[in-house]
Amino acid sequence: MKTIILHSQDLKIATHLSTTLDCKFESRFNHFRLYTDKNIDLKPLRSEYKVDLNYLPEDFDFSRVALFVSDMDSTLISIECIDEIADFANIKPQVAAITERAMQGELDFNASLIERVELLKGLDVGVLDKVYSERLQVNPGGEELINFFSSRSIKSAVVSGGFTFFTDQLAKDIGLDHSRANTLDVENNKLTGMVKGSIVNSTTKANFVHELCNHYSISANQVIVAGDGANDLEMMEVAGLSVAYHAKPAVLERANIAISYGGLDKIMDLFDI
Ligand SMILES: [Mg+2]
Protein backbone atom coordinates (compact mmCIF):
# COMPACT_ATOMS: atom_id res chain seq x y z
CA MET A 1 0.00 0.00 0.00
CA LYS A 2 1.41 3.36 -1.03
CA THR A 3 0.71 6.67 0.68
CA ILE A 4 -0.02 9.80 -1.30
CA ILE A 5 0.36 13.10 0.54
CA LEU A 6 -2.17 15.72 -0.44
CA HIS A 7 -0.49 18.90 0.79
CA SER A 8 -3.76 20.75 1.29
CA GLN A 9 -6.48 21.13 3.88
CA ASP A 10 -9.20 21.31 1.21
CA LEU A 11 -11.67 18.54 2.06
CA LYS A 12 -13.36 18.94 -1.34
CA ILE A 13 -10.16 18.05 -3.18
CA ALA A 14 -9.49 15.12 -0.83
CA THR A 15 -13.01 13.75 -1.33
CA HIS A 16 -12.90 14.24 -5.08
CA LEU A 17 -9.49 12.57 -5.38
CA SER A 18 -10.50 9.61 -3.25
CA THR A 19 -13.58 9.05 -5.41
CA THR A 20 -11.71 9.49 -8.70
CA LEU A 21 -8.81 7.26 -7.65
CA ASP A 22 -11.03 4.85 -5.73
CA CYS A 23 -8.95 4.99 -2.57
CA LYS A 24 -9.35 5.72 1.15
CA PHE A 25 -8.14 8.93 2.72
CA GLU A 26 -7.39 10.26 6.19
CA SER A 27 -7.16 13.77 7.54
CA ARG A 28 -3.85 14.71 9.20
CA PHE A 29 -2.43 17.88 10.69
CA ASN A 30 -2.50 20.39 7.80
CA HIS A 31 -2.86 17.73 5.09
CA PHE A 32 -4.57 14.57 3.87
CA ARG A 33 -3.16 11.11 3.18
CA LEU A 34 -4.55 8.82 0.50
CA TYR A 35 -3.80 5.11 0.31
CA THR A 36 -3.57 3.08 -2.89
CA ASP A 37 -2.21 -0.12 -4.43
CA LYS A 38 -2.28 1.36 -7.92
CA ASN A 39 0.46 3.21 -9.75
CA ILE A 40 -1.06 6.63 -10.13
CA ASP A 41 0.72 9.31 -12.16
CA LEU A 42 0.55 12.38 -9.93
CA LYS A 43 1.74 14.89 -12.54
CA PRO A 44 -1.58 15.47 -14.33
CA LEU A 45 -3.43 15.54 -11.00
CA ARG A 46 -1.14 18.26 -9.66
CA SER A 47 -1.91 20.54 -12.58
CA GLU A 48 -5.60 19.64 -12.65
CA TYR A 49 -6.16 20.41 -8.95
CA LYS A 50 -3.40 23.07 -8.65
CA VAL A 51 -2.18 21.34 -5.53
CA ASP A 52 0.93 19.57 -4.28
CA LEU A 53 0.73 15.77 -4.33
CA ASN A 54 3.61 13.46 -3.50
CA TYR A 55 4.14 9.80 -2.82
CA LEU A 56 5.50 9.34 0.69
CA PRO A 57 8.96 7.84 0.01
CA GLU A 58 9.02 4.29 1.36
CA ASP A 59 12.80 3.99 1.51
CA PHE A 60 13.41 7.12 3.57
CA ASP A 61 13.33 7.12 7.37
CA PHE A 62 11.89 10.45 8.56
CA SER A 63 12.60 9.62 12.19
CA ARG A 64 16.34 9.65 11.48
CA VAL A 65 16.57 13.00 9.68
CA ALA A 66 19.46 14.99 11.16
CA LEU A 67 20.14 17.77 8.67
CA PHE A 68 18.30 20.04 6.24
CA VAL A 69 20.31 21.84 3.57
CA SER A 70 18.62 24.44 1.42
CA ASP A 71 19.54 26.52 -1.56
CA MET A 72 18.93 30.22 -0.92
CA ASP A 73 17.83 32.20 -3.99
CA SER A 74 14.29 31.32 -5.15
CA THR A 75 14.18 28.45 -2.62
CA LEU A 76 14.58 29.77 0.93
CA ILE A 77 14.03 33.36 -0.21
CA SER A 78 11.85 34.78 -2.96
CA ILE A 79 14.46 36.70 -4.96
CA GLU A 80 17.67 36.10 -6.90
CA CYS A 81 19.97 38.45 -4.95
CA ILE A 82 22.32 39.07 -7.87
CA ASP A 83 19.43 40.26 -10.06
CA GLU A 84 18.35 42.75 -7.38
CA ILE A 85 21.92 44.03 -6.90
CA ALA A 86 22.03 44.53 -10.67
CA ASP A 87 18.85 46.57 -10.46
CA PHE A 88 20.82 49.24 -8.58
CA ALA A 89 23.19 49.41 -11.55
CA ASN A 90 20.21 49.57 -13.92
CA ILE A 91 21.21 46.30 -15.54
CA LYS A 92 18.68 43.93 -13.99
CA PRO A 93 17.25 42.62 -17.30
CA GLN A 94 20.68 41.65 -18.63
CA VAL A 95 21.79 39.97 -15.41
CA ALA A 96 18.42 38.29 -14.76
CA ALA A 97 18.47 36.79 -18.26
CA ILE A 98 21.84 35.15 -17.52
CA THR A 99 20.65 33.96 -14.07
CA GLU A 100 17.55 32.38 -15.62
CA ARG A 101 19.58 30.49 -18.24
CA ALA A 102 22.11 29.35 -15.61
CA MET A 103 19.33 28.04 -13.35
CA GLN A 104 17.73 26.21 -16.29
CA GLY A 105 21.09 24.47 -16.73
CA GLU A 106 21.81 26.07 -20.11
CA LEU A 107 25.05 27.78 -19.07
CA ASP A 108 28.22 26.81 -17.25
CA PHE A 109 27.60 28.10 -13.72
CA ASN A 110 31.12 29.38 -12.99
CA ALA A 111 31.40 31.29 -16.26
CA SER A 112 27.92 32.73 -15.85
CA LEU A 113 28.68 33.90 -12.30
CA ILE A 114 31.97 35.52 -13.31
CA GLU A 115 30.19 37.30 -16.16
CA ARG A 116 27.40 38.59 -13.91
CA VAL A 117 29.66 39.70 -11.05
CA GLU A 118 31.86 41.60 -13.52
CA LEU A 119 28.80 43.60 -14.55
CA LEU A 120 28.45 44.77 -10.91
CA LYS A 121 31.93 46.36 -10.80
CA GLY A 122 32.00 49.78 -9.14
CA LEU A 123 28.70 49.46 -7.26
CA ASP A 124 28.67 50.81 -3.70
CA VAL A 125 28.56 47.99 -1.09
CA GLY A 126 25.67 49.84 0.57
CA VAL A 127 23.54 48.36 -2.18
CA LEU A 128 23.89 44.92 -0.56
CA ASP A 129 22.32 46.24 2.64
CA LYS A 130 19.48 47.73 0.65
CA VAL A 131 18.81 44.45 -1.16
CA TYR A 132 18.78 42.60 2.15
CA SER A 133 16.57 45.02 4.05
CA GLU A 134 14.24 46.16 1.28
CA ARG A 135 13.88 43.20 -1.06
CA LEU A 136 14.89 39.93 0.54
CA GLN A 137 11.96 37.95 1.92
CA VAL A 138 11.92 34.44 3.29
CA ASN A 139 9.57 32.32 1.21
CA PRO A 140 6.20 31.38 2.76
CA GLY A 141 6.50 28.75 5.47
CA GLY A 142 10.30 29.03 5.54
CA GLU A 143 10.71 30.24 9.09
CA GLU A 144 8.06 27.80 10.29
CA LEU A 145 9.99 24.96 8.65
CA ILE A 146 13.32 25.98 10.19
CA ASN A 147 11.69 26.31 13.63
CA PHE A 148 10.12 22.88 13.17
CA PHE A 149 13.51 21.34 12.37
CA SER A 150 15.17 23.05 15.29
CA SER A 151 12.42 21.81 17.64
CA ARG A 152 13.31 18.26 16.52
CA SER A 153 17.08 18.89 16.89
CA ILE A 154 17.50 18.70 13.12
CA LYS A 155 20.32 21.03 12.02
CA SER A 156 19.74 23.37 9.13
CA ALA A 157 22.02 25.05 6.61
CA VAL A 158 21.87 27.31 3.59
CA VAL A 159 24.24 26.90 0.65
CA SER A 160 24.23 29.26 -2.27
CA GLY A 161 25.91 30.12 -5.54
CA GLY A 162 25.01 33.64 -4.40
CA PHE A 163 26.85 35.62 -1.75
CA THR A 164 27.94 35.32 1.88
CA PHE A 165 26.65 38.84 2.58
CA PHE A 166 23.13 37.43 2.31
CA THR A 167 23.57 33.83 3.50
CA ASP A 168 25.36 34.87 6.72
CA GLN A 169 22.76 37.48 7.62
CA LEU A 170 19.88 35.18 6.72
CA ALA A 171 21.37 32.38 8.84
CA LYS A 172 21.52 34.76 11.80
CA ASP A 173 18.03 36.13 11.27
CA ILE A 174 16.13 32.84 10.90
CA GLY A 175 18.34 30.58 13.01
CA LEU A 176 20.21 28.41 10.52
CA ASP A 177 23.19 26.50 11.88
CA HIS A 178 25.47 26.84 8.84
CA SER A 179 25.88 28.89 5.71
CA ARG A 180 28.13 28.73 2.66
CA ALA A 181 28.30 30.97 -0.42
CA ASN A 182 30.58 33.10 -2.59
CA THR A 183 32.36 36.15 -1.20
CA LEU A 184 32.05 39.34 -3.20
CA ASP A 185 35.38 41.17 -3.41
CA VAL A 186 35.23 44.74 -2.11
CA GLU A 187 37.72 47.61 -2.31
CA ASN A 188 37.13 51.14 -0.97
CA ASN A 189 33.49 50.23 -0.34
CA LYS A 190 32.95 49.33 -4.00
CA LEU A 191 32.42 45.92 -5.58
CA THR A 192 35.50 45.04 -7.64
CA GLY A 193 33.52 42.84 -10.01
CA MET A 194 35.25 39.73 -8.73
CA VAL A 195 34.55 36.82 -6.39
CA LYS A 196 37.10 36.04 -3.66
CA GLY A 197 38.38 32.49 -3.58
CA SER A 198 36.92 29.50 -5.38
CA ILE A 199 33.36 29.64 -6.68
CA VAL A 200 30.55 27.84 -4.87
CA ASN A 201 28.91 25.86 -7.65
CA SER A 202 26.93 22.65 -8.03
CA THR A 203 29.85 20.45 -6.94
CA THR A 204 30.72 22.69 -3.97
CA LYS A 205 27.10 22.44 -2.83
CA ALA A 206 27.26 18.62 -2.87
CA ASN A 207 30.62 18.72 -1.07
CA PHE A 208 29.12 21.01 1.57
CA VAL A 209 26.49 18.34 2.31
CA HIS A 210 29.27 15.73 2.70
CA GLU A 211 31.27 18.11 4.89
CA LEU A 212 28.32 18.65 7.25
CA CYS A 213 27.65 14.90 7.35
CA ASN A 214 31.24 14.37 8.48
CA HIS A 215 30.93 17.21 10.98
CA TYR A 216 27.87 15.64 12.62
CA SER A 217 28.91 12.01 12.01
CA ILE A 218 25.70 11.28 10.14
CA SER A 219 25.03 9.60 6.83
CA ALA A 220 23.84 11.41 3.70
CA ASN A 221 20.69 9.27 3.97
CA GLN A 222 19.73 11.40 6.97
CA VAL A 223 19.80 14.61 4.96
CA ILE A 224 16.97 16.45 3.21
CA VAL A 225 17.96 19.03 0.61
CA ALA A 226 15.79 21.59 -1.13
CA GLY A 227 16.49 23.57 -4.27
CA ASP A 228 15.05 25.02 -7.44
CA GLY A 229 17.86 25.37 -9.98
CA ALA A 230 20.29 23.32 -12.04
CA ASN A 231 23.14 23.94 -9.60
CA ASP A 232 21.15 22.12 -6.89
CA LEU A 233 21.07 18.82 -8.81
CA GLU A 234 24.39 17.46 -7.51
CA MET A 235 23.52 17.96 -3.84
CA MET A 236 20.11 16.44 -4.54
CA GLU A 237 21.83 13.27 -5.78
CA VAL A 238 23.86 13.08 -2.57
CA ALA A 239 21.05 13.53 -0.03
CA GLY A 240 18.64 10.88 1.20
CA LEU A 241 15.68 13.01 0.14
CA SER A 242 15.47 15.86 -2.34
CA VAL A 243 12.77 18.49 -2.58
CA ALA A 244 12.17 20.58 -5.69
CA TYR A 245 10.70 23.87 -4.52
CA HIS A 246 8.87 25.89 -7.21
CA ALA A 247 11.67 24.50 -9.34
CA LYS A 248 12.91 24.53 -12.93
CA PRO A 249 11.72 21.55 -15.04
CA ALA A 250 15.12 19.79 -14.92
CA VAL A 251 15.03 19.87 -11.12
CA LEU A 252 11.38 18.78 -10.87
CA GLU A 253 12.22 15.74 -13.01
CA ARG A 254 14.93 14.52 -10.66
CA ALA A 255 13.69 15.39 -7.18
CA ASN A 256 11.93 12.93 -4.84
CA ILE A 257 9.38 15.49 -3.70
CA ALA A 258 7.83 18.39 -5.59
CA ILE A 259 6.39 21.48 -3.94
CA SER A 260 5.11 23.76 -6.69
CA TYR A 261 1.98 25.36 -5.21
CA GLY A 262 2.40 25.61 -1.43
CA GLY A 263 5.06 27.04 0.87
CA LEU A 264 8.17 25.49 2.39
CA ASP A 265 6.13 24.38 5.41
CA LYS A 266 4.59 21.68 3.16
CA ILE A 267 7.79 19.71 3.74
CA MET A 268 6.57 19.21 7.33
CA ASP A 269 3.62 17.13 6.03
CA LEU A 270 6.07 14.33 5.21
CA PHE A 271 6.87 13.93 8.91
CA ASP A 272 3.27 13.14 9.85
CA ILE A 273 3.26 15.27 13.00
MG1 LIG B 1 18.02 28.85 -6.39
Coordinates of N, CA and C in Angstrom, one line a residue, residues 5 7 29-31 33 52 54 56-57 60 62 65 67-71 75-76 140-142 144-146 148-149 152 154 223-227 236 241-246 257-260 262-273:
I5 N 0.6 11.9 -0.3 CA 0.4 13.1 0.5 C -0.3 14.1 -0.3
H7 N -1.0 17.8 0.0 CA -0.5 18.9 0.8 C -1.5 20.0 0.8
F29 N -2.7 16.5 10.4 CA -2.4 17.9 10.7 C -2.0 18.6 9.4
N30 N -2.8 19.6 9.0 CA -2.5 20.4 7.8 C -2.5 19.7 6.4
H31 N -2.8 18.4 6.4 CA -2.9 17.7 5.1 C -3.7 16.5 5.1
R33 N -3.9 12.2 3.7 CA -3.2 11.1 3.2 C -4.1 10.2 2.5
D52 N -0.2 20.4 -4.4 CA 0.9 19.6 -4.3 C 0.5 18.2 -3.9
N54 N 2.4 14.2 -3.5 CA 3.6 13.5 -3.5 C 3.4 12.1 -2.9
L56 N 4.6 9.4 -0.5 CA 5.5 9.3 0.7 C 6.6 8.3 0.4
P57 N 7.9 8.8 0.4 CA 9.0 7.8 0.0 C 9.0 6.7 1.0
F60 N 12.8 6.0 2.8 CA 13.4 7.1 3.6 C 12.8 7.2 5.0
F62 N 12.1 9.1 8.1 CA 11.9 10.4 8.6 C 12.3 10.6 10.0
V65 N 16.1 11.8 10.3 CA 16.6 13.0 9.7 C 17.4 13.8 10.7
L67 N 19.6 16.5 9.3 CA 20.1 17.8 8.7 C 19.3 18.2 7.5
F68 N 19.0 19.5 7.4 CA 18.3 20.0 6.2 C 19.2 21.1 5.6
V69 N 19.5 20.9 4.3 CA 20.3 21.8 3.6 C 19.5 22.4 2.4
S70 N 19.4 23.8 2.4 CA 18.6 24.4 1.4 C 19.4 25.4 0.6
D71 N 19.1 25.5 -0.7 CA 19.5 26.5 -1.6 C 18.9 27.8 -1.0
T75 N 14.6 29.6 -3.4 CA 14.2 28.4 -2.6 C 13.8 28.9 -1.2
L76 N 14.8 29.3 -0.4 CA 14.6 29.8 0.9 C 14.1 31.2 0.9
P140 N 7.3 31.8 1.8 CA 6.2 31.4 2.8 C 6.5 30.0 3.4
G141 N 6.3 30.0 4.7 CA 6.5 28.8 5.5 C 8.0 28.5 5.8
G142 N 8.9 29.3 5.3 CA 10.3 29.0 5.5 C 10.7 29.1 7.0
E144 N 8.8 28.9 9.6 CA 8.1 27.8 10.3 C 8.8 26.5 10.1
L145 N 9.3 26.2 8.9 CA 10.0 25.0 8.7 C 11.3 24.9 9.4
I146 N 12.1 26.0 9.5 CA 13.3 26.0 10.2 C 13.1 25.8 11.7
F148 N 10.5 24.3 13.0 CA 10.1 22.9 13.2 C 11.3 22.0 13.3
F149 N 12.3 22.2 12.3 CA 13.5 21.3 12.4 C 14.3 21.6 13.7
R152 N 13.0 19.7 16.6 CA 13.3 18.3 16.5 C 14.8 18.0 16.5
I154 N 17.0 18.9 14.5 CA 17.5 18.7 13.1 C 18.2 20.0 12.8
V223 N 19.9 13.2 5.4 CA 19.8 14.6 5.0 C 18.7 14.9 4.0
I224 N 18.0 16.0 4.2 CA 17.0 16.5 3.2 C 17.6 17.7 2.6
V225 N 17.5 17.8 1.3 CA 18.0 19.0 0.6 C 16.8 19.6 -0.2
A226 N 16.8 20.9 -0.3 CA 15.8 21.6 -1.1 C 16.5 22.6 -2.1
G227 N 15.9 22.6 -3.3 CA 16.5 23.6 -4.3 C 15.5 23.8 -5.4
M236 N 21.3 17.2 -4.6 CA 20.1 16.4 -4.5 C 20.4 14.9 -4.7
L241 N 17.0 12.5 0.7 CA 15.7 13.0 0.1 C 15.9 14.4 -0.5
S242 N 15.3 14.6 -1.7 CA 15.5 15.9 -2.3 C 14.1 16.5 -2.6
V243 N 14.0 17.8 -2.4 CA 12.8 18.5 -2.6 C 13.0 19.6 -3.6
A244 N 12.1 19.5 -4.7 CA 12.2 20.6 -5.7 C 11.1 21.6 -5.3
Y245 N 11.6 22.8 -5.0 CA 10.7 23.9 -4.5 C 10.5 24.9 -5.6
H246 N 9.2 25.0 -6.1 CA 8.9 25.9 -7.2 C 10.0 25.9 -8.2
I257 N 10.6 14.8 -4.1 CA 9.4 15.5 -3.7 C 9.3 16.8 -4.5
A258 N 8.0 17.1 -4.9 CA 7.8 18.4 -5.6 C 6.9 19.3 -4.8
I259 N 7.3 20.5 -4.5 CA 6.4 21.5 -3.9 C 6.3 22.6 -5.0
S260 N 5.2 22.8 -5.6 CA 5.1 23.8 -6.7 C 4.0 24.8 -6.5
G262 N 2.4 25.2 -2.8 CA 2.4 25.6 -1.4 C 3.7 26.2 -1.0
G263 N 3.8 26.5 0.3 CA 5.1 27.0 0.9 C 6.0 26.0 1.4
L264 N 7.2 26.4 1.9 CA 8.2 25.5 2.4 C 7.7 24.6 3.6
D265 N 6.7 25.1 4.3 CA 6.1 24.4 5.4 C 5.5 23.1 5.0
K266 N 5.2 22.9 3.7 CA 4.6 21.7 3.2 C 5.5 20.5 3.4
I267 N 6.8 20.8 3.5 CA 7.8 19.7 3.7 C 7.5 19.0 5.1
M268 N 6.9 19.8 6.0 CA 6.6 19.2 7.3 C 5.5 18.1 7.2
D269 N 4.7 18.2 6.2 CA 3.6 17.1 6.0 C 4.2 15.7 5.9
L270 N 5.4 15.6 5.4 CA 6.1 14.3 5.2 C 6.4 13.6 6.5
F271 N 6.5 14.5 7.6 CA 6.9 13.9 8.9 C 5.7 13.4 9.7
D272 N 4.5 13.6 9.2 CA 3.3 13.1 9.8 C 3.2 13.5 11.3
I273 N 3.3 14.8 11.6 CA 3.3 15.3 13.0 C 1.8 15.3 13.6

